[in-house]
Amino acid sequence: MRVYADLHVHIGFSNGRYIKVPSSKTLTLENIIKTAKDEKGLNVIGIVDFLCKDVIEETDKLLDKGKLELKDGSLYSERLLIIPAAEIELRFCSNDFHCLVFFEDYEKLKDFRKIIKTYFNQIDFSCPVFRGQISDFERIVSSFGLLAVPAHAFTPYKGFYSAAQRVEEVFRDIEVFSIELGLSADSKMVSYLCDVQKRSLLSNSDAHSLKNIAREFNEIEVENVSAKDVIKSIKENRVVANYGINPKLGKYHKSYCNRCNSSFNLKSQNSALCPFCKSRDIVIGVEDRISWLYKTENPVEKPPYFYTFPFELVQGFGQKTIKKIIDVFENEINFIKSLNNGTFKNYNIDENVVQKLVRFINQDYTVKFGAGGHFGRIIFE
């Protein structure tokens, strides 16, 4: 069977306390679950703040109330599987990067937290900083049999490839089965990279708000809908499709000058200067960074990458229009699938909206590139 999974979602507020600052009080565990099930149409969601004590306590309360179910180590809310995960900040050669770890068993998560908490100053907030060596992290991850995935690997801030050139430079004692692309890259852009040839690619939302859940997600072949089986499928390269925004829209796609606010491509890694004002105060874009990494001449074919429709980056798609579309298609994933598999129909949606959607299907639009922390825009001229 196949499931739709967004495996990188943040909690903002839990157990009466902010977990991620700044954030919203509406970004709670219960609201995330409801949005993922009813509005987005996900089967699996990975929540990456499960090292926080408040999140664990809130989860236990929901289990006691019968709002969540624990079965063979996996957490469920009716048909939705919730995979406990953590986003952890690591350091390699004075450069910081983020790494996701996923847990097959909720109770083992609690044991993991007891052992690893001595390596953190503030484990009860989002993205805690690991104070040990990479080898310490590997030893603990290995002892618990966890899946470790470099998060938003190609982005300039806390991305893995802003710290290293190859996975094996950093992780020598654990096997890295998968890499998370991030919003400014897709599988086509990275297909020639040596690091991705034998590894699955994940496209996740990294959502910091309810509306952004499932803006990127994965279609995964699984034997059973359990945390253990989803993680097993990722390790075995059974991600059959990725769904995400056009990477040109990602807020770090192009390189960017903070001095003159220009976006551009750099000519080489050795000349990191703004071509317009010659400033060195630049943010290296994902497109440039990927071009500098080690490549192979015989790439392995990766699963298809389908573009989602980024409502907030297209003029004319307000909340009323979005609600109408979701009501018609039952959920957002059904809508996205219809745009990509040729089954989209009007269904009494406003004609101006339909025209834009048809043009999106036919890729008849212009993209204003994202850069320097600013998302791009889709323009229908």
CSV table of C-alpha atoms in Angstrom, one decimal:
chain,number,residue,atom,x,y,z
A,1,MET,CA,0.0,0.0,0.0
A,2,ARG,CA,1.0,3.6,-0.4
A,3,VAL,CA,0.8,6.4,2.1
A,4,TYR,CA,1.2,10.2,1.9
A,5,ALA,CA,3.7,11.4,4.6
A,6,ASP,CA,5.0,14.8,5.7
A,7,LEU,CA,7.8,14.0,8.0
A,8,HIS,CA,9.0,17.4,9.2
A,9,VAL,CA,6.4,19.4,11.1
A,10,HIS,CA,7.0,21.6,14.1
A,11,ILE,CA,5.0,22.2,17.2
A,12,GLY,CA,4.8,25.9,18.3
A,13,PHE,CA,2.9,25.6,21.6
A,14,SER,CA,2.5,22.6,23.9
A,15,ASN,CA,1.3,22.0,27.4
A,16,GLY,CA,0.6,25.7,28.0
A,17,ARG,CA,4.2,26.8,26.9
A,18,TYR,CA,5.9,28.0,23.7
A,19,ILE,CA,8.2,25.3,22.3
A,20,LYS,CA,9.3,27.4,19.3
A,21,VAL,CA,9.7,31.2,19.4
A,22,PRO,CA,8.4,33.0,17.6
A,23,SER,CA,5.3,30.8,16.9
A,24,SER,CA,1.6,30.7,17.3
A,25,LYS,CA,-0.5,29.3,20.1
A,26,THR,CA,-2.6,27.6,17.4
A,27,LEU,CA,0.3,25.4,16.3
A,28,THR,CA,-0.5,22.7,18.9
A,29,LEU,CA,-0.3,18.9,18.7
A,30,GLU,CA,-4.1,18.5,18.5
A,31,ASN,CA,-4.5,21.2,15.8
A,32,ILE,CA,-1.6,19.7,13.8
A,33,ILE,CA,-3.3,16.3,13.9
A,34,LYS,CA,-6.7,17.7,12.9
A,35,THR,CA,-5.3,19.8,10.0
A,36,ALA,CA,-3.2,16.8,8.7
A,37,LYS,CA,-6.2,14.5,8.7
A,38,ASP,CA,-9.1,16.7,7.7
A,39,GLU,CA,-7.7,19.5,5.5
A,40,LYS,CA,-4.5,18.0,4.1
A,41,GLY,CA,-5.3,14.4,3.6
A,42,LEU,CA,-2.1,12.9,5.0
A,43,ASN,CA,-1.8,9.3,6.3
A,44,VAL,CA,1.5,9.9,8.1
A,45,ILE,CA,3.0,12.9,9.9
A,46,GLY,CA,6.4,13.3,11.5
A,47,ILE,CA,6.5,15.8,14.4
A,48,VAL,CA,10.1,16.9,15.1
A,49,ASP,CA,9.8,18.4,18.6
A,50,PHE,CA,9.3,15.1,20.6
A,51,LEU,CA,12.4,15.6,22.7
A,52,CYS,CA,10.6,18.4,24.5
A,53,LYS,CA,9.2,17.3,27.9
A,54,ASP,CA,6.0,19.3,27.3
A,55,VAL,CA,5.3,17.5,24.1
A,56,ILE,CA,5.7,14.1,25.7
A,57,GLU,CA,3.5,15.1,28.7
A,58,GLU,CA,0.8,16.4,26.3
A,59,THR,CA,1.0,13.2,24.3
A,60,ASP,CA,0.6,11.1,27.4
A,61,LYS,CA,-2.4,13.1,28.4
A,62,LEU,CA,-4.0,12.6,25.0
A,63,LEU,CA,-3.3,8.8,25.3
A,64,ASP,CA,-5.0,8.7,28.8
A,65,LYS,CA,-8.0,10.5,27.4
A,66,GLY,CA,-8.3,8.1,24.4
A,67,LYS,CA,-7.6,10.8,21.8
A,68,LEU,CA,-4.5,9.0,20.7
A,69,GLU,CA,-3.8,5.3,20.6
A,70,LEU,CA,-0.5,3.5,21.2
A,71,LYS,CA,-0.3,0.2,19.2
A,72,ASP,CA,2.9,-1.8,19.0
A,73,GLY,CA,5.0,1.3,19.8
A,74,SER,CA,3.3,3.5,17.1
A,75,LEU,CA,1.1,6.5,17.8
A,76,TYR,CA,-2.2,6.9,16.0
A,77,SER,CA,-5.1,9.4,15.8
A,78,GLU,CA,-7.7,7.3,14.1
A,79,ARG,CA,-6.3,6.7,10.6
A,80,LEU,CA,-3.3,9.1,11.0
A,81,LEU,CA,0.1,7.7,12.0
A,82,ILE,CA,2.2,10.1,14.1
A,83,ILE,CA,5.9,9.4,14.0
A,84,PRO,CA,7.9,10.9,16.9
A,85,ALA,CA,11.0,12.7,15.7
A,86,ALA,CA,13.5,15.4,16.7
A,87,GLU,CA,15.4,18.0,14.8
A,88,ILE,CA,18.8,18.4,16.4
A,89,GLU,CA,21.6,20.9,15.7
A,90,LEU,CA,25.0,19.3,15.3
A,91,ARG,CA,28.4,20.9,14.6
A,92,PHE,CA,31.1,19.8,12.2
A,93,CYS,CA,34.3,21.8,11.8
A,94,SER,CA,32.8,24.9,13.4
A,95,ASN,CA,29.8,24.7,11.1
A,96,ASP,CA,26.3,24.0,12.5
A,97,PHE,CA,23.7,21.9,10.6
A,98,HIS,CA,20.4,20.3,11.4
A,99,CYS,CA,19.7,16.6,11.5
A,100,LEU,CA,16.4,14.7,11.9
A,101,VAL,CA,16.1,11.5,13.9
A,102,PHE,CA,13.0,9.3,13.7
A,103,PHE,CA,11.7,6.8,16.4
A,104,GLU,CA,10.1,3.5,15.6
A,105,ASP,CA,8.8,3.2,19.2
A,106,TYR,CA,7.3,5.9,21.4
A,107,GLU,CA,8.5,4.4,24.7
A,108,LYS,CA,12.0,4.1,23.3
A,109,LEU,CA,11.9,7.8,22.6
A,110,LYS,CA,11.6,8.4,26.3
A,111,ASP,CA,14.6,6.2,27.1
A,112,PHE,CA,16.5,8.0,24.3
A,113,ARG,CA,15.7,11.4,25.9
A,114,LYS,CA,17.0,10.3,29.3
A,115,ILE,CA,20.4,9.3,27.9
A,116,ILE,CA,20.8,12.2,25.5
A,117,LYS,CA,19.6,15.1,27.6
A,118,THR,CA,23.0,15.5,29.3
A,119,TYR,CA,24.3,16.7,25.9
A,120,PHE,CA,21.9,19.6,25.7
A,121,ASN,CA,21.5,22.9,27.5
A,122,GLN,CA,17.9,23.4,26.4
A,123,ILE,CA,16.4,20.2,25.3
A,124,ASP,CA,12.9,21.4,26.0
A,125,PHE,CA,12.8,23.8,23.0
A,126,SER,CA,12.7,23.2,19.3
A,127,CYS,CA,15.9,22.3,17.5
A,128,PRO,CA,18.1,21.8,20.6
A,129,VAL,CA,21.9,22.2,20.2
A,130,PHE,CA,23.9,18.9,20.7
A,131,ARG,CA,27.0,19.7,22.8
A,132,GLY,CA,28.9,16.5,22.2
A,133,GLN,CA,31.0,15.3,19.2
A,134,ILE,CA,29.5,13.8,16.1
A,135,SER,CA,30.9,10.4,17.2
A,136,ASP,CA,28.9,10.7,20.5
A,137,PHE,CA,25.7,11.4,18.4
A,138,GLU,CA,26.5,8.5,16.2
A,139,ARG,CA,27.0,6.1,19.1
A,140,ILE,CA,23.7,7.0,20.7
A,141,VAL,CA,21.7,6.9,17.4
A,142,SER,CA,23.3,3.5,16.6
A,143,SER,CA,22.5,2.1,20.0
A,144,PHE,CA,18.8,2.9,19.6
A,145,GLY,CA,18.6,2.0,15.9
A,146,LEU,CA,17.3,5.4,14.8
A,147,LEU,CA,17.0,6.8,11.3
A,148,ALA,CA,19.1,9.9,11.0
A,149,VAL,CA,18.4,12.3,8.0
A,150,PRO,CA,20.2,15.6,7.3
A,151,ALA,CA,17.5,18.2,7.3
A,152,HIS,CA,16.9,20.8,4.5
A,153,ALA,CA,20.4,19.7,3.4
A,154,PHE,CA,21.1,22.3,0.7
A,155,THR,CA,20.0,25.5,2.4
A,156,PRO,CA,22.5,28.1,3.5
A,157,TYR,CA,21.4,28.3,7.1
A,158,LYS,CA,21.9,25.1,9.1
A,159,GLY,CA,21.9,22.9,6.0
A,160,PHE,CA,24.2,19.9,5.9
A,161,TYR,CA,26.1,21.0,2.8
A,162,SER,CA,26.9,24.4,4.2
A,163,ALA,CA,29.0,22.4,6.7
A,164,ALA,CA,30.5,19.6,4.5
A,165,GLN,CA,30.9,18.3,0.9
A,166,ARG,CA,30.0,14.7,1.4
A,167,VAL,CA,28.0,12.7,3.9
A,168,GLU,CA,30.9,10.4,4.7
A,169,GLU,CA,33.0,13.3,5.8
A,170,VAL,CA,30.7,13.8,8.8
A,171,PHE,CA,29.0,10.5,9.5
A,172,ARG,CA,31.5,7.6,9.6
A,173,ASP,CA,29.9,5.2,12.1
A,174,ILE,CA,26.2,5.2,11.1
A,175,GLU,CA,24.6,4.7,7.7
A,176,VAL,CA,22.7,7.6,6.3
A,177,PHE,CA,19.8,6.2,4.2
A,178,SER,CA,18.1,9.4,3.2
A,179,ILE,CA,18.5,13.2,2.6
A,180,GLU,CA,15.9,15.9,3.0
A,181,LEU,CA,15.8,18.2,0.0
A,182,GLY,CA,14.4,21.4,1.5
A,183,LEU,CA,12.1,23.9,-0.3
A,184,SER,CA,14.7,25.3,-2.7
A,185,ALA,CA,15.7,22.0,-4.3
A,186,ASP,CA,14.0,19.1,-6.1
A,187,SER,CA,15.2,15.6,-7.1
A,188,LYS,CA,16.0,16.8,-10.7
A,189,MET,CA,18.5,19.4,-9.4
A,190,VAL,CA,20.4,16.9,-7.2
A,191,SER,CA,20.1,13.8,-9.5
A,192,TYR,CA,23.8,13.9,-10.5
A,193,LEU,CA,25.2,14.3,-6.9
A,194,CYS,CA,27.2,11.3,-5.6
A,195,ASP,CA,25.6,11.5,-2.2
A,196,VAL,CA,22.1,10.8,-3.5
A,197,GLN,CA,22.7,7.9,-5.7
A,198,LYS,CA,22.0,5.1,-3.2
A,199,ARG,CA,19.9,7.2,-0.8
A,200,SER,CA,16.2,8.1,-0.8
A,201,LEU,CA,15.2,11.7,-1.0
A,202,LEU,CA,12.6,13.2,1.3
A,203,SER,CA,10.4,16.3,0.5
A,204,ASN,CA,8.9,17.6,3.7
A,205,SER,CA,7.2,20.8,4.6
A,206,ASP,CA,9.3,22.0,7.6
A,207,ALA,CA,6.0,23.6,8.6
A,208,HIS,CA,6.0,26.3,11.2
A,209,SER,CA,2.3,27.0,10.7
A,210,LEU,CA,-0.8,24.9,10.2
A,211,LYS,CA,-1.3,26.2,6.6
A,212,ASN,CA,2.1,25.0,5.5
A,213,ILE,CA,1.7,21.4,6.6
A,214,ALA,CA,2.0,19.2,3.4
A,215,ARG,CA,3.2,22.0,1.2
A,216,GLU,CA,5.8,19.2,0.5
A,217,PHE,CA,5.2,15.5,1.2
A,218,ASN,CA,6.2,12.0,0.1
A,219,GLU,CA,4.4,9.0,-1.4
A,220,ILE,CA,5.9,5.9,0.2
A,221,GLU,CA,5.3,2.2,-0.4
A,222,VAL,CA,4.8,0.4,2.9
A,223,GLU,CA,3.8,-3.0,4.1
A,224,ASN,CA,1.9,-1.7,7.1
A,225,VAL,CA,1.0,1.7,8.4
A,226,SER,CA,3.4,1.8,11.4
A,227,ALA,CA,6.4,3.9,12.3
A,228,LYS,CA,8.6,0.8,12.0
A,229,ASP,CA,7.4,0.1,8.4
A,230,VAL,CA,7.6,3.7,7.2
A,231,ILE,CA,11.2,4.0,8.5
A,232,LYS,CA,12.0,0.6,6.9
A,233,SER,CA,10.6,1.8,3.6
A,234,ILE,CA,12.7,4.9,3.7
A,235,LYS,CA,15.8,2.8,4.4
A,236,GLU,CA,14.9,0.5,1.5
A,237,ASN,CA,14.5,3.4,-1.0
A,238,ARG,CA,10.7,2.9,-1.4
A,239,VAL,CA,9.8,6.5,-1.6
A,240,VAL,CA,7.9,6.3,-4.9
A,241,ALA,CA,7.2,10.0,-5.5
A,242,ASN,CA,8.0,13.4,-4.1
A,243,TYR,CA,5.6,16.4,-4.0
A,244,GLY,CA,6.9,19.9,-3.4
A,245,ILE,CA,6.8,23.5,-4.5
A,246,ASN,CA,8.8,24.5,-7.6
A,247,PRO,CA,12.3,25.0,-6.2
A,248,LYS,CA,12.7,28.3,-8.0
A,249,LEU,CA,10.1,29.6,-5.5
A,250,GLY,CA,12.2,28.5,-2.5
A,251,LYS,CA,13.5,31.4,-0.4
A,252,TYR,CA,17.1,30.4,-0.9
A,253,HIS,CA,17.1,29.2,-4.5
A,254,LYS,CA,19.3,31.9,-6.0
A,255,SER,CA,22.3,33.6,-4.3
A,256,TYR,CA,21.5,37.0,-2.8
A,257,CYS,CA,23.4,40.2,-1.9
A,258,ASN,CA,22.4,41.6,1.5
A,259,ARG,CA,24.0,45.0,0.5
A,260,CYS,CA,22.2,45.8,-2.8
A,261,ASN,CA,19.4,43.2,-2.5
A,262,SER,CA,20.2,41.6,-5.8
A,263,SER,CA,19.7,37.9,-6.7
A,264,PHE,CA,22.1,36.0,-9.1
A,265,ASN,CA,24.1,32.9,-9.8
A,266,LEU,CA,27.8,32.9,-8.7
A,267,LYS,CA,30.3,32.1,-11.4
A,268,SER,CA,32.4,29.9,-9.1
A,269,GLN,CA,32.9,28.8,-5.5
A,270,ASN,CA,36.1,30.8,-5.4
A,271,SER,CA,34.5,34.2,-6.3
A,272,ALA,CA,31.8,34.6,-3.8
A,273,LEU,CA,31.2,38.3,-4.6
A,274,CYS,CA,28.1,40.1,-5.6
A,275,PRO,CA,28.5,40.7,-9.4
A,276,PHE,CA,26.7,44.1,-9.1
A,277,CYS,CA,28.2,45.8,-6.0
A,278,LYS,CA,31.2,43.5,-5.3
A,279,SER,CA,30.1,43.0,-1.7
A,280,ARG,CA,31.0,39.8,0.1
A,281,ASP,CA,27.9,40.0,2.3
A,282,ILE,CA,26.0,37.4,0.3
A,283,VAL,CA,23.8,34.4,1.0
A,284,ILE,CA,24.8,31.5,-1.2
A,285,GLY,CA,21.8,30.0,-3.0
A,286,VAL,CA,20.9,26.4,-3.2
A,287,GLU,CA,21.3,26.3,-7.0
A,288,ASP,CA,24.9,27.5,-6.7
A,289,ARG,CA,25.7,25.2,-3.8
A,290,ILE,CA,24.5,22.1,-5.6
A,291,SER,CA,26.6,23.0,-8.6
A,292,TRP,CA,29.7,22.8,-6.4
A,293,LEU,CA,29.2,19.4,-4.9
A,294,TYR,CA,30.6,16.0,-6.1
A,295,LYS,CA,28.8,14.5,-9.1
A,296,THR,CA,28.6,11.3,-11.0
A,297,GLU,CA,28.4,10.8,-14.8
A,298,ASN,CA,26.0,7.9,-14.5
A,299,PRO,CA,23.1,9.0,-12.2
A,300,VAL,CA,20.5,6.6,-10.8
A,301,GLU,CA,17.0,7.5,-11.9
A,302,LYS,CA,15.1,9.0,-9.0
A,303,PRO,CA,11.3,8.8,-8.4
A,304,PRO,CA,9.2,11.5,-10.1
A,305,TYR,CA,8.9,14.9,-8.4
A,306,PHE,CA,5.5,16.6,-8.7
A,307,TYR,CA,4.9,20.3,-8.0
A,308,THR,CA,2.4,21.3,-5.4
A,309,PHE,CA,0.3,24.4,-5.8
A,310,PRO,CA,1.6,27.1,-3.4
A,311,PHE,CA,-1.5,29.1,-2.7
A,312,GLU,CA,0.2,31.8,-0.7
A,313,LEU,CA,2.6,32.5,-3.6
A,314,VAL,CA,-0.1,33.0,-6.2
A,315,GLN,CA,-2.2,36.2,-6.4
A,316,GLY,CA,-6.0,35.6,-6.3
A,317,PHE,CA,-6.0,32.6,-3.9
A,318,GLY,CA,-7.4,33.8,-0.6
A,319,GLN,CA,-8.8,31.8,2.2
A,320,LYS,CA,-12.3,31.6,0.6
A,321,THR,CA,-10.9,30.2,-2.6
A,322,ILE,CA,-8.7,27.7,-0.8
A,323,LYS,CA,-11.6,26.5,1.3
A,324,LYS,CA,-13.8,26.1,-1.8
A,325,ILE,CA,-11.1,24.0,-3.5
A,326,ILE,CA,-10.6,21.8,-0.3
A,327,ASP,CA,-14.4,21.4,0.0
A,328,VAL,CA,-14.6,20.2,-3.6
A,329,PHE,CA,-11.7,17.8,-3.5
A,330,GLU,CA,-12.2,16.8,0.1
A,331,ASN,CA,-8.5,17.6,1.0
A,332,GLU,CA,-5.5,19.3,-0.3
A,333,ILE,CA,-3.6,16.2,-1.4
A,334,ASN,CA,-6.5,15.1,-3.6
A,335,PHE,CA,-6.4,18.5,-5.3
A,336,ILE,CA,-2.6,18.3,-5.8
A,337,LYS,CA,-2.9,14.8,-7.3
A,338,SER,CA,-5.6,15.9,-9.7
A,339,LEU,CA,-3.3,18.7,-11.0
A,340,ASN,CA,-0.5,16.1,-11.7
A,341,ASN,CA,-2.4,13.1,-13.0
A,342,GLY,CA,-4.7,14.7,-15.5
A,343,THR,CA,-8.0,14.3,-13.6
A,344,PHE,CA,-8.5,18.0,-12.7
A,345,LYS,CA,-12.0,19.3,-13.6
A,346,ASN,CA,-13.8,22.6,-13.0
A,347,TYR,CA,-16.2,21.4,-10.3
A,348,ASN,CA,-18.0,24.8,-10.2
A,349,ILE,CA,-14.8,26.6,-9.2
A,350,ASP,CA,-14.6,30.3,-10.3
A,351,GLU,CA,-13.5,30.5,-14.0
A,352,ASN,CA,-10.6,32.9,-13.3
A,353,VAL,CA,-9.3,30.5,-10.7
A,354,VAL,CA,-9.7,27.5,-13.1
A,355,GLN,CA,-7.8,29.3,-15.8
A,356,LYS,CA,-4.8,29.8,-13.5
A,357,LEU,CA,-4.9,26.2,-12.4
A,358,VAL,CA,-5.0,25.0,-16.0
A,359,ARG,CA,-2.0,27.3,-16.8
A,360,PHE,CA,-0.2,25.9,-13.8
A,361,ILE,CA,-0.8,22.3,-15.0
A,362,ASN,CA,0.6,23.3,-18.4
A,363,GLN,CA,3.5,25.2,-16.8
A,364,ASP,CA,2.3,28.3,-18.6
A,365,TYR,CA,3.5,30.8,-16.0
A,366,THR,CA,6.5,32.9,-15.0
A,367,VAL,CA,8.4,32.4,-11.8
A,368,LYS,CA,9.9,35.3,-9.8
A,369,PHE,CA,12.9,33.5,-8.2
A,370,GLY,CA,13.2,33.2,-4.4
A,371,ALA,CA,16.4,34.4,-2.8
A,372,GLY,CA,17.9,35.7,0.5
A,373,GLY,CA,15.1,34.4,2.7
A,374,HIS,CA,12.3,35.7,0.5
A,375,PHE,CA,10.0,33.3,-1.3
A,376,GLY,CA,9.4,33.7,-5.0
A,377,ARG,CA,6.1,34.2,-6.8
A,378,ILE,CA,4.1,32.6,-9.5
A,379,ILE,CA,3.0,35.2,-12.0
A,380,PHE,CA,0.3,34.7,-14.7
A,381,GLU,CA,0.8,37.5,-17.2
